[in-house]
Short mmCIF file of C-alpha atoms in Angstrom, two decimals:
data_model
loop_
_atom_site.label_atom_id
_atom_site.label_comp_id
_atom_site.label_asym_id
_atom_site.label_seq_id
_atom_site.Cartn_x
_atom_site.Cartn_y
_atom_site.Cartn_z
CA MET T 1 34.32 -3.55 -17.45
CA ALA T 2 37.18 -3.09 -14.97
CA PRO T 3 36.37 0.54 -14.01
CA TYR T 4 32.92 -0.56 -12.73
CA VAL T 5 34.04 -3.46 -10.53
CA VAL T 6 35.42 -1.56 -7.56
CA PRO T 7 32.51 0.89 -7.21
CA LEU T 8 30.03 -2.02 -7.32
CA ILE T 9 31.91 -3.90 -4.61
CA LEU T 10 32.08 -0.76 -2.50
CA LEU T 11 28.35 -0.19 -2.99
CA LEU T 12 27.49 -3.70 -1.83
CA ALA T 13 29.80 -3.43 1.17
CA THR T 14 28.37 -0.06 2.15
CA SER T 15 24.79 -1.29 1.86
CA LEU T 16 25.46 -4.05 4.36
CA SER T 17 27.08 -1.76 6.90
CA ALA T 18 25.11 0.27 9.41
CA GLN T 19 23.75 3.58 8.22
CA SER T 20 25.76 6.61 9.33
CA PRO T 21 24.42 8.69 12.23
CA ALA T 22 23.57 11.40 9.68
CA ASP T 23 21.54 8.92 7.63
CA ILE T 24 19.67 7.76 10.73
CA ASP T 25 18.98 11.36 11.76
CA ARG T 26 17.65 12.16 8.29
CA LEU T 27 15.38 9.11 8.32
CA GLY T 28 14.08 10.08 11.74
CA GLU T 29 13.32 13.68 10.84
CA GLU T 30 11.67 12.56 7.62
CA ALA T 31 9.59 10.12 9.68
CA VAL T 32 8.32 12.97 11.86
CA ARG T 33 7.29 14.99 8.81
CA ARG T 34 5.63 12.04 7.11
CA THR T 35 3.84 11.08 10.31
CA GLN T 36 2.28 14.54 10.40
CA GLU T 37 1.25 14.32 6.74
CA TYR T 38 -0.28 10.90 7.29
CA LEU T 39 -2.18 11.93 10.43
CA ARG T 40 -3.78 14.83 8.55
CA ILE T 41 -5.54 12.36 6.24
CA ASN T 42 -8.85 11.67 7.98
CA THR T 43 -9.43 7.92 7.72
CA THR T 44 -12.04 7.63 10.46
CA ASN T 45 -13.82 4.28 10.19
CA PRO T 46 -16.66 4.47 9.41
CA PRO T 47 -16.54 5.34 6.57
CA GLY T 48 -12.77 4.74 6.31
CA ASN T 49 -11.73 6.67 3.20
CA GLU T 50 -8.48 4.71 3.22
CA ALA T 51 -8.13 5.33 -0.53
CA ALA T 52 -6.83 8.81 0.34
CA ALA T 53 -4.17 7.29 2.58
CA ALA T 54 -3.28 4.72 -0.08
CA ALA T 55 -2.78 7.62 -2.51
CA PHE T 56 -0.36 9.17 0.00
CA PHE T 57 1.79 6.03 -0.09
CA ALA T 58 1.42 5.73 -3.86
CA ARG T 59 2.90 9.22 -4.33
CA ILE T 60 5.91 8.28 -2.22
CA PHE T 61 6.49 5.02 -4.08
CA LYS T 62 6.28 6.83 -7.42
CA GLN T 63 8.80 9.43 -6.26
CA GLU T 64 11.15 6.67 -5.10
CA GLY T 65 10.75 4.57 -8.25
CA ILE T 66 9.28 1.63 -6.35
CA VAL T 67 6.79 -0.64 -8.10
CA PHE T 68 3.58 -0.99 -6.09
CA ASP T 69 0.06 -2.29 -6.45
CA SER T 70 -3.24 -1.26 -4.91
CA ALA T 71 -6.84 -2.39 -4.83
CA SER T 72 -10.13 -1.09 -3.50
CA SER T 73 -12.33 -3.61 -1.73
CA ALA T 74 -15.26 -1.15 -1.99
CA PRO T 75 -15.60 2.51 -3.02
CA GLY T 76 -13.10 4.50 -0.98
CA ARG T 77 -11.69 1.42 0.79
CA GLY T 78 -8.12 1.36 -0.47
CA ASN T 79 -5.31 -1.13 0.19
CA ILE T 80 -1.74 -0.76 -1.07
CA TRP T 81 1.41 -2.88 -1.12
CA ALA T 82 4.95 -2.84 -2.49
CA ARG T 83 7.72 -5.43 -2.58
CA LEU T 84 11.51 -5.28 -2.52
CA LYS T 85 12.87 -8.42 -4.12
CA GLY T 86 15.40 -10.68 -2.45
CA THR T 87 16.99 -13.92 -3.54
CA GLY T 88 13.99 -15.87 -2.30
CA SER T 89 16.16 -18.21 -0.26
CA GLU T 90 14.02 -17.39 2.79
CA PRO T 91 10.26 -16.69 3.08
CA ALA T 92 9.28 -13.04 2.68
CA LEU T 93 8.88 -10.56 5.54
CA VAL T 94 5.64 -8.52 5.64
CA LEU T 95 5.56 -5.08 7.26
CA LEU T 96 1.86 -4.63 8.00
CA HIS T 97 -0.23 -1.81 9.41
CA HIS T 98 -3.75 -0.46 8.98
CA MET T 99 -4.66 2.97 7.63
CA ASP T 100 -8.06 3.44 9.27
CA VAL T 101 -8.58 5.03 12.68
CA VAL T 102 -11.42 5.12 15.20
CA PRO T 103 -13.56 8.26 15.56
CA ALA T 104 -12.31 11.24 17.58
CA ASP T 105 -14.59 13.91 19.04
CA PRO T 106 -12.77 17.28 18.77
CA LYS T 107 -14.59 18.76 21.76
CA TYR T 108 -12.72 16.37 24.07
CA TRP T 109 -9.31 17.05 22.54
CA GLU T 110 -6.89 19.86 23.35
CA SER T 111 -6.24 20.31 19.61
CA ASP T 112 -7.78 19.17 16.32
CA PRO T 113 -7.38 15.35 16.18
CA PHE T 114 -6.38 15.62 12.51
CA ALA T 115 -4.09 18.67 12.70
CA ALA T 116 -1.02 16.65 13.77
CA ALA T 117 0.08 19.50 16.03
CA ILE T 118 3.49 19.29 17.69
CA ARG T 119 3.42 20.38 21.33
CA ASP T 120 5.73 19.64 24.25
CA GLY T 121 7.85 17.30 22.16
CA HIS T 122 4.89 15.19 21.01
CA VAL T 123 2.79 14.85 17.87
CA TYR T 124 -0.92 14.84 18.73
CA GLY T 125 -3.43 13.14 16.47
CA ARG T 126 -5.80 10.26 15.98
CA GLY T 127 -3.70 7.33 14.82
CA THR T 128 -0.37 8.29 16.40
CA LEU T 129 -0.39 5.09 18.44
CA ASP T 130 -2.92 3.09 16.42
CA THR T 131 -1.22 2.67 13.91
CA LYS T 132 -0.11 5.45 11.59
CA THR T 133 3.25 6.14 13.23
CA LEU T 134 4.06 2.44 13.07
CA GLY T 135 3.23 2.52 9.36
CA ILE T 136 5.63 5.41 8.81
CA VAL T 137 8.59 3.83 10.62
CA GLN T 138 7.95 0.66 8.61
CA LEU T 139 7.91 2.77 5.45
CA GLN T 140 11.18 4.49 6.39
CA ALA T 141 12.89 1.15 6.94
CA PHE T 142 11.51 -0.11 3.63
CA LEU T 143 12.78 2.99 1.80
CA ALA T 144 16.19 2.75 3.48
CA LEU T 145 16.64 -0.77 2.09
CA HIS T 146 15.69 0.56 -1.34
CA HIS T 147 18.00 3.60 -1.16
CA GLY T 148 20.93 1.51 0.08
CA ARG T 149 20.33 -1.22 -2.49
CA VAL T 150 20.70 -3.66 0.37
CA PRO T 151 21.07 -7.26 -0.90
CA LEU T 152 18.20 -9.27 0.55
CA LYS T 153 17.86 -12.98 1.23
CA ARG T 154 14.09 -12.62 1.48
CA ASP T 155 11.55 -10.28 -0.10
CA VAL T 156 10.36 -7.42 2.10
CA ILE T 157 6.71 -6.46 1.55
CA PHE T 158 5.09 -3.25 2.78
CA ILE T 159 1.30 -3.61 3.17
CA ALA T 160 -1.13 -0.91 4.33
CA THR T 161 -4.71 -2.07 4.77
CA ALA T 162 -8.20 -0.70 5.30
CA ASP T 163 -10.84 -1.52 7.90
CA GLU T 164 -8.88 -3.14 10.73
CA GLU T 165 -10.86 -1.16 13.29
CA ALA T 166 -14.09 -2.79 12.07
CA GLY T 167 -12.75 -6.34 11.72
CA GLY T 168 -10.74 -6.17 8.49
CA ALA T 169 -13.38 -7.41 6.03
CA TYR T 170 -12.44 -4.62 3.59
CA GLY T 171 -8.74 -4.80 4.38
CA ALA T 172 -6.52 -7.71 5.37
CA GLY T 173 -9.42 -10.16 5.25
CA TRP T 174 -10.28 -9.01 1.75
CA LEU T 175 -6.65 -9.29 0.59
CA VAL T 176 -6.39 -12.84 1.93
CA LYS T 177 -9.47 -13.86 -0.07
CA ASN T 178 -9.02 -11.76 -3.22
CA ARG T 179 -5.38 -10.71 -3.60
CA PRO T 180 -3.12 -13.33 -2.04
CA ASP T 181 -0.46 -12.26 -4.53
CA ALA T 182 0.12 -9.26 -2.24
CA PHE T 183 1.87 -11.49 0.30
CA LYS T 184 2.89 -14.42 -1.91
CA GLY T 185 5.83 -16.34 -0.45
CA ALA T 186 5.57 -14.68 2.97
CA GLY T 187 6.51 -16.49 6.15
CA LEU T 188 6.90 -13.68 8.69
CA VAL T 189 4.63 -10.75 9.56
CA LEU T 190 5.45 -7.70 11.70
CA ASN T 191 2.29 -5.87 12.72
CA GLU T 192 0.79 -3.83 15.54
CA GLY T 193 -0.17 -5.42 18.83
CA ASP T 194 2.33 -4.51 21.53
CA GLY T 195 5.56 -2.64 22.23
CA GLY T 196 7.28 -0.87 25.09
CA SER T 197 5.84 0.72 28.21
CA VAL T 198 7.47 2.51 31.12
CA GLU T 199 6.13 3.20 34.59
CA ASP T 200 8.09 4.38 37.63
CA GLY T 201 11.30 3.81 35.67
CA ARG T 202 10.48 0.15 34.92
CA GLU T 203 10.76 -0.60 31.20
CA LEU T 204 8.74 -3.48 29.79
CA PHE T 205 8.77 -4.56 26.14
CA SER T 206 6.08 -7.02 25.10
CA ILE T 207 6.05 -8.88 21.77
CA GLU T 208 2.55 -10.11 20.93
CA VAL T 209 2.48 -13.77 19.81
CA THR T 210 -1.22 -14.54 20.15
CA GLN T 211 -4.56 -13.01 21.06
CA LYS T 212 -7.73 -13.92 22.82
CA VAL T 213 -10.09 -15.27 20.20
CA PRO T 214 -13.00 -12.93 19.42
CA LEU T 215 -16.43 -14.49 19.16
CA TRP T 216 -19.22 -11.98 18.52
CA LEU T 217 -22.66 -13.38 19.18
CA ALA T 218 -26.26 -12.24 18.85
CA LEU T 219 -28.86 -13.40 21.35
CA VAL T 220 -32.36 -13.44 19.87
CA SER T 221 -35.30 -13.73 22.26
CA THR T 222 -38.87 -14.31 21.07
CA GLY T 223 -42.21 -13.85 22.81
CA LYS T 224 -45.81 -12.81 22.38
CA PRO T 225 -46.22 -9.17 21.29
CA GLY T 226 -48.78 -6.84 22.79
CA HIS T 227 -49.67 -3.43 24.19
CA GLY T 228 -47.40 -1.95 26.83
CA SER T 229 -50.37 -1.17 29.08
CA GLY T 230 -50.94 -4.86 29.82
CA PRO T 231 -47.59 -6.60 30.32
CA PRO T 232 -47.68 -10.43 30.46
CA VAL T 233 -45.60 -12.45 32.89
CA SER T 234 -42.89 -13.09 30.31
CA THR T 235 -41.94 -11.20 27.15
CA ALA T 236 -39.11 -11.35 24.64
CA VAL T 237 -37.52 -8.43 26.48
CA THR T 238 -37.79 -9.88 29.99
CA ARG T 239 -36.47 -13.25 28.76
CA LEU T 240 -33.50 -11.49 27.22
CA ILE T 241 -32.84 -9.54 30.42
CA ARG T 242 -32.78 -12.77 32.44
CA ALA T 243 -30.41 -14.37 29.93
CA LEU T 244 -28.05 -11.41 30.02
CA TYR T 245 -28.09 -11.42 33.82
CA ARG T 246 -27.10 -15.09 33.83
CA ILE T 247 -24.21 -14.38 31.47
CA GLN T 248 -23.11 -11.32 33.44
CA THR T 249 -23.06 -13.18 36.76
CA HIS T 250 -21.62 -16.45 35.46
CA GLU T 251 -17.99 -16.99 36.40
CA PHE T 252 -16.22 -18.78 33.59
CA GLU T 253 -13.58 -21.21 34.75
CA SER T 254 -10.03 -19.89 34.99
CA ARG T 255 -7.78 -21.50 32.35
CA ILE T 256 -4.10 -20.59 32.18
CA VAL T 257 -2.73 -21.52 28.76
CA PRO T 258 1.09 -21.69 28.30
CA ALA T 259 1.33 -18.41 26.34
CA VAL T 260 -0.54 -16.54 29.09
CA ASP T 261 1.56 -18.16 31.83
CA ALA T 262 4.75 -17.11 30.02
CA TYR T 263 3.43 -13.56 29.63
CA PHE T 264 2.67 -13.17 33.34
CA LYS T 265 6.01 -14.68 34.37
CA GLY T 266 7.73 -12.24 32.01
CA MET T 267 5.85 -9.26 33.44
CA GLY T 268 6.68 -10.47 36.94
CA ARG T 269 10.36 -9.75 36.38
CA SER T 270 9.66 -6.00 36.31
CA ALA T 271 6.48 -5.86 38.39
CA SER T 272 6.13 -3.90 41.59
CA PRO T 273 6.72 -5.89 44.79
CA GLU T 274 2.96 -5.95 45.36
CA TRP T 275 2.36 -7.96 42.17
CA LYS T 276 5.62 -9.86 41.70
CA GLU T 277 4.52 -12.99 43.57
CA PHE T 278 1.12 -12.93 41.89
CA PHE T 279 2.65 -12.87 38.41
CA LYS T 280 5.18 -15.56 39.31
CA ASP T 281 2.47 -18.18 39.96
CA ILE T 282 -0.63 -16.97 38.16
CA ALA T 283 -2.31 -20.40 38.26
CA ARG T 284 -2.36 -20.37 42.06
CA ALA T 285 -3.17 -16.68 42.39
CA SER T 286 -6.09 -16.93 39.96
CA THR T 287 -7.96 -19.16 42.42
CA ASP T 288 -8.08 -16.36 45.02
CA ARG T 289 -11.29 -14.36 44.44
CA ASN T 290 -10.09 -11.28 46.34
CA THR T 291 -6.83 -11.15 44.42
CA MET T 292 -8.65 -11.55 41.12
CA LEU T 293 -11.10 -8.77 42.01
CA LYS T 294 -8.16 -6.52 42.86
CA LEU T 295 -6.50 -7.35 39.52
CA GLN T 296 -9.73 -6.69 37.63
CA MET T 297 -10.05 -3.26 39.24
CA TRP T 298 -6.39 -2.41 38.54
CA GLN T 299 -5.92 -3.97 35.10
CA PRO T 300 -9.13 -5.50 33.69
CA GLY T 301 -7.28 -6.43 30.49
CA LEU T 302 -4.85 -8.64 32.41
CA ALA T 303 -7.65 -10.26 34.40
CA ALA T 304 -9.44 -11.04 31.13
CA LEU T 305 -6.48 -13.11 29.91
CA LEU T 306 -7.14 -15.74 32.55
CA ARG T 307 -10.58 -16.90 31.44
CA ASN T 308 -13.20 -16.61 28.74
CA ALA T 309 -15.18 -13.39 29.08
CA CYS T 310 -18.21 -11.72 27.50
CA SER T 311 -19.19 -8.05 27.40
CA ILE T 312 -22.79 -7.06 26.74
CA THR T 313 -22.51 -4.24 24.22
CA MET T 314 -25.73 -3.78 22.20
CA LEU T 315 -29.45 -4.07 22.97
CA GLN T 316 -32.48 -3.80 20.71
CA GLY T 317 -36.13 -4.12 21.68
CA SER T 318 -39.25 -2.32 20.58
CA ALA T 319 -39.22 0.58 18.16
CA LYS T 320 -42.06 2.20 20.13
CA ILE T 321 -42.37 2.75 23.87
CA ASN T 322 -45.90 1.34 24.21
CA VAL T 323 -45.37 -1.81 22.12
CA ILE T 324 -44.20 -5.13 23.56
CA PRO T 325 -42.08 -6.53 20.70
CA PRO T 326 -42.19 -10.09 19.37
CA GLU T 327 -38.40 -10.13 19.36
CA ALA T 328 -35.56 -8.64 21.40
CA ARG T 329 -31.90 -8.86 20.53
CA ALA T 330 -28.58 -8.35 22.24
CA GLN T 331 -25.05 -8.51 20.92
CA ILE T 332 -22.22 -9.70 23.12
CA ASP T 333 -18.50 -9.48 22.56
CA CYS T 334 -16.90 -12.67 23.85
CA ARG T 335 -13.13 -13.13 24.00
CA LEU T 336 -11.87 -16.67 24.43
CA VAL T 337 -8.56 -17.93 25.75
CA PRO T 338 -6.25 -18.75 22.81
CA ASP T 339 -6.85 -22.52 22.76
CA GLN T 340 -10.63 -22.43 23.28
CA ASP T 341 -12.84 -24.12 20.69
CA PRO T 342 -15.51 -21.50 19.79
CA ALA T 343 -18.20 -24.13 19.15
CA ALA T 344 -17.67 -25.70 22.57
CA PHE T 345 -17.85 -22.27 24.20
CA THR T 346 -21.13 -21.48 22.41
CA ARG T 347 -22.61 -24.69 23.77
CA GLU T 348 -21.49 -23.71 27.27
CA LEU T 349 -23.10 -20.29 26.87
CA GLU T 350 -26.37 -21.85 25.73
CA SER T 351 -26.29 -23.97 28.87
CA VAL T 352 -25.77 -20.85 31.01
CA ILE T 353 -28.71 -19.09 29.32
CA ASN T 354 -30.90 -22.21 29.68
CA ASP T 355 -33.86 -20.86 27.71
CA PRO T 356 -35.15 -22.63 24.56
CA GLN T 357 -36.77 -19.39 23.36
CA ILE T 358 -33.42 -17.66 23.07
CA SER T 359 -31.20 -18.56 20.14
CA VAL T 360 -27.49 -17.80 19.93
CA GLU T 361 -26.26 -16.69 16.50
CA LYS T 362 -22.65 -16.23 15.45
CA ILE T 363 -21.81 -12.81 14.01
CA MET T 364 -18.04 -13.20 13.71
CA GLY T 365 -15.33 -15.45 15.05
CA PHE T 366 -11.71 -16.40 14.40
CA THR T 367 -9.67 -19.51 14.96
CA PRO T 368 -6.99 -19.65 17.68
CA ALA T 369 -3.27 -19.65 16.77
CA VAL T 370 0.03 -18.92 18.53
CA SER T 371 3.27 -17.77 16.86
CA SER T 372 6.57 -19.32 17.99
CA THR T 373 9.20 -17.30 19.84
CA ASP T 374 11.88 -19.29 18.00
CA THR T 375 11.97 -17.46 14.66
CA PRO T 376 14.42 -15.01 13.06
CA LEU T 377 11.92 -12.16 13.43
CA TYR T 378 11.23 -12.69 17.12
CA ARG T 379 14.95 -12.99 17.84
CA ALA T 380 15.70 -9.83 15.84
CA ILE T 381 13.08 -7.84 17.76
CA GLU T 382 14.47 -9.10 21.05
CA ALA T 383 18.08 -8.31 20.12
CA THR T 384 17.20 -4.81 18.88
CA ILE T 385 15.36 -3.99 22.10
CA ARG T 386 18.35 -5.22 24.09
CA ARG T 387 20.74 -2.92 22.20
CA HIS T 388 18.62 0.16 22.82
CA PHE T 389 17.33 -0.73 26.29
CA PRO T 390 19.89 -3.02 27.99
CA THR T 391 18.01 -3.27 31.30
CA ALA T 392 14.48 -3.60 29.91
CA ASN T 393 12.31 -6.60 30.64
CA ILE T 394 11.29 -8.42 27.42
CA THR T 395 8.46 -10.92 27.24
CA PRO T 396 6.15 -12.57 24.70
CA SER T 397 2.62 -11.32 25.24
CA VAL T 398 -1.03 -12.20 24.72
CA GLN T 399 -3.51 -9.51 23.72
CA THR T 400 -7.14 -9.31 24.79
CA GLY T 401 -8.03 -7.45 21.58
CA PHE T 402 -7.52 -8.67 18.03
CA THR T 403 -5.54 -7.32 15.09
CA ASP T 404 -5.11 -8.25 11.44
CA SER T 405 -2.40 -10.72 12.51
CA HIS T 406 -5.03 -13.43 12.96
CA PHE T 407 -5.70 -13.49 9.20
CA PHE T 408 -2.06 -14.41 8.59
CA ARG T 409 -1.70 -16.78 11.54
CA ASP T 410 -4.66 -18.68 10.11
CA LEU T 411 -2.50 -19.22 6.99
CA GLY T 412 0.44 -20.47 9.03
CA LEU T 413 2.52 -17.28 8.91
CA ALA T 414 4.44 -16.43 12.08
CA SER T 415 3.03 -13.03 13.03
CA TYR T 416 4.16 -10.67 15.76
CA GLY T 417 2.69 -7.51 17.22
CA PHE T 418 5.43 -5.02 18.00
CA ALA T 419 5.79 -1.26 17.62
CA PRO T 420 9.33 -0.03 18.47
CA PHE T 421 8.19 2.68 20.86
CA LEU T 422 8.53 3.15 24.62
CA ILE T 423 5.24 4.67 25.75
CA PRO T 424 4.57 5.96 29.27
CA VAL T 425 1.67 4.02 30.75
CA ALA T 426 -0.28 7.27 31.20
CA ASP T 427 0.00 8.05 27.45
CA ASP T 428 -1.31 4.63 26.44
CA SER T 429 -4.83 5.73 27.39
CA GLY T 430 -4.84 7.80 24.18
CA VAL T 431 -5.35 4.66 22.10
CA HIS T 432 -9.03 4.97 21.12
CA GLY T 433 -9.19 7.80 23.69
CA ASN T 434 -8.64 11.55 23.79
CA ASN T 435 -5.41 13.43 23.01
CA GLU T 436 -3.66 10.45 21.44
CA ARG T 437 0.01 11.35 21.07
CA ILE T 438 3.53 10.07 20.56
CA SER T 439 6.85 11.71 21.37
CA LEU T 440 9.20 12.88 18.64
CA GLU T 441 11.92 10.88 20.38
CA ASN T 442 9.88 7.71 19.91
CA ILE T 443 9.42 8.40 16.20
CA ARG T 444 13.13 9.01 15.64
CA ARG T 445 14.36 6.09 17.73
CA GLY T 446 11.56 3.84 16.46
CA THR T 447 12.68 4.47 12.88
CA SER T 448 16.19 3.35 13.74
CA MET T 449 14.97 0.28 15.62
CA MET T 450 12.64 -0.77 12.82
CA LEU T 451 15.45 -0.55 10.27
CA GLU T 452 17.70 -2.66 12.51
CA ILE T 453 15.01 -5.32 12.88
CA VAL T 454 14.27 -5.50 9.16
CA LYS T 455 17.94 -5.63 8.16
CA ALA T 456 18.68 -8.33 10.72
CA VAL T 457 15.88 -10.49 9.32
CA ALA T 458 16.14 -9.77 5.60
CA ALA T 459 19.65 -8.62 4.65
CA ARG T 460 22.15 -11.10 3.23
#
């Protein structure tokens, strides 16, 4: 047995050391190529077709000799996961991203949204920022652990899901209900949600720890039907219009929860002089109507963090222009501050509407939860950012939108939204917009950062 002892010891020692610059370069270039391959798989939701993307990952896992599992929640709605085993002395780390993307209209793009063209040092394509590139840098880190035979104190689980863009019912939500074995033993989740931004040389890295709570509601108004030529004083449609006007003009009370206060204070450290004082004491500033109007015009997403808010998004009345319908419906997208009880908010909304002939029906809603900043994963993200960007401002953040993280926070798993990219503020408009893109530099550096984070959390 003696001839095998020294090589084994050397192998273990090497696996714990940092990868060589050549290894990092190879991982980065491979990440660029795989990002292009992944982007060329059209997973527009609807219909999703994530099974094709799951097959892409399955081929890679087969080539690498990694055991994986997959499941379809419906025809074409694929989900896939793989696990690298550790000692189990610590709860597992989940690397999570979603495979579906929102629609892209080619006529508004400078190139085919699914061609993954490289131009001016960037890859263009639907999903570059949301979230296919993140999935690839997670994959590269996962494969690097496998190649290096890195001894792990906790399992590392790669999960790619369907349907996040439509709420996750066929993806993460389905896995939680039907395949909890996919994330058995997990305690930490690294997902999309935030990352780095740069504007006028100011670098800000935000690590998402919670989200405004989505509450999607339907308003159903009833009234007497009739012919459009003889309109009565009140109809289902006019009642609904009055209700929507009351909601639109109602000013929900400003409520600054601790996570939001910490986020604004963190942003204040790198804010322009114009906004620095505002961010420093957001509770006081939020009482000034003019300041709040200015913030809403500049950054409506930030203004929305300070209070409950509802957007009127869908309307349905008569199917025929000359028919007064017996029923009219509206759907509203409400986002609640992270500690708001959804039932209490619904009662408040009913009071604002103040019409017994309008019912409020719940379409979808989640429970509020906040992840601690005192965990190995949060600290590893923070330390990795600091190594690569020594002067950057780092802060925990709160998102107005929701991600699949809420499914795991509901189970008590500490979940964080962080993509290791530094995106110019102007480029961030590509998320769900036109000409979505990411720089090759971000892919290469992001691969290195992701590997550092994962090793810091999981390696023995």
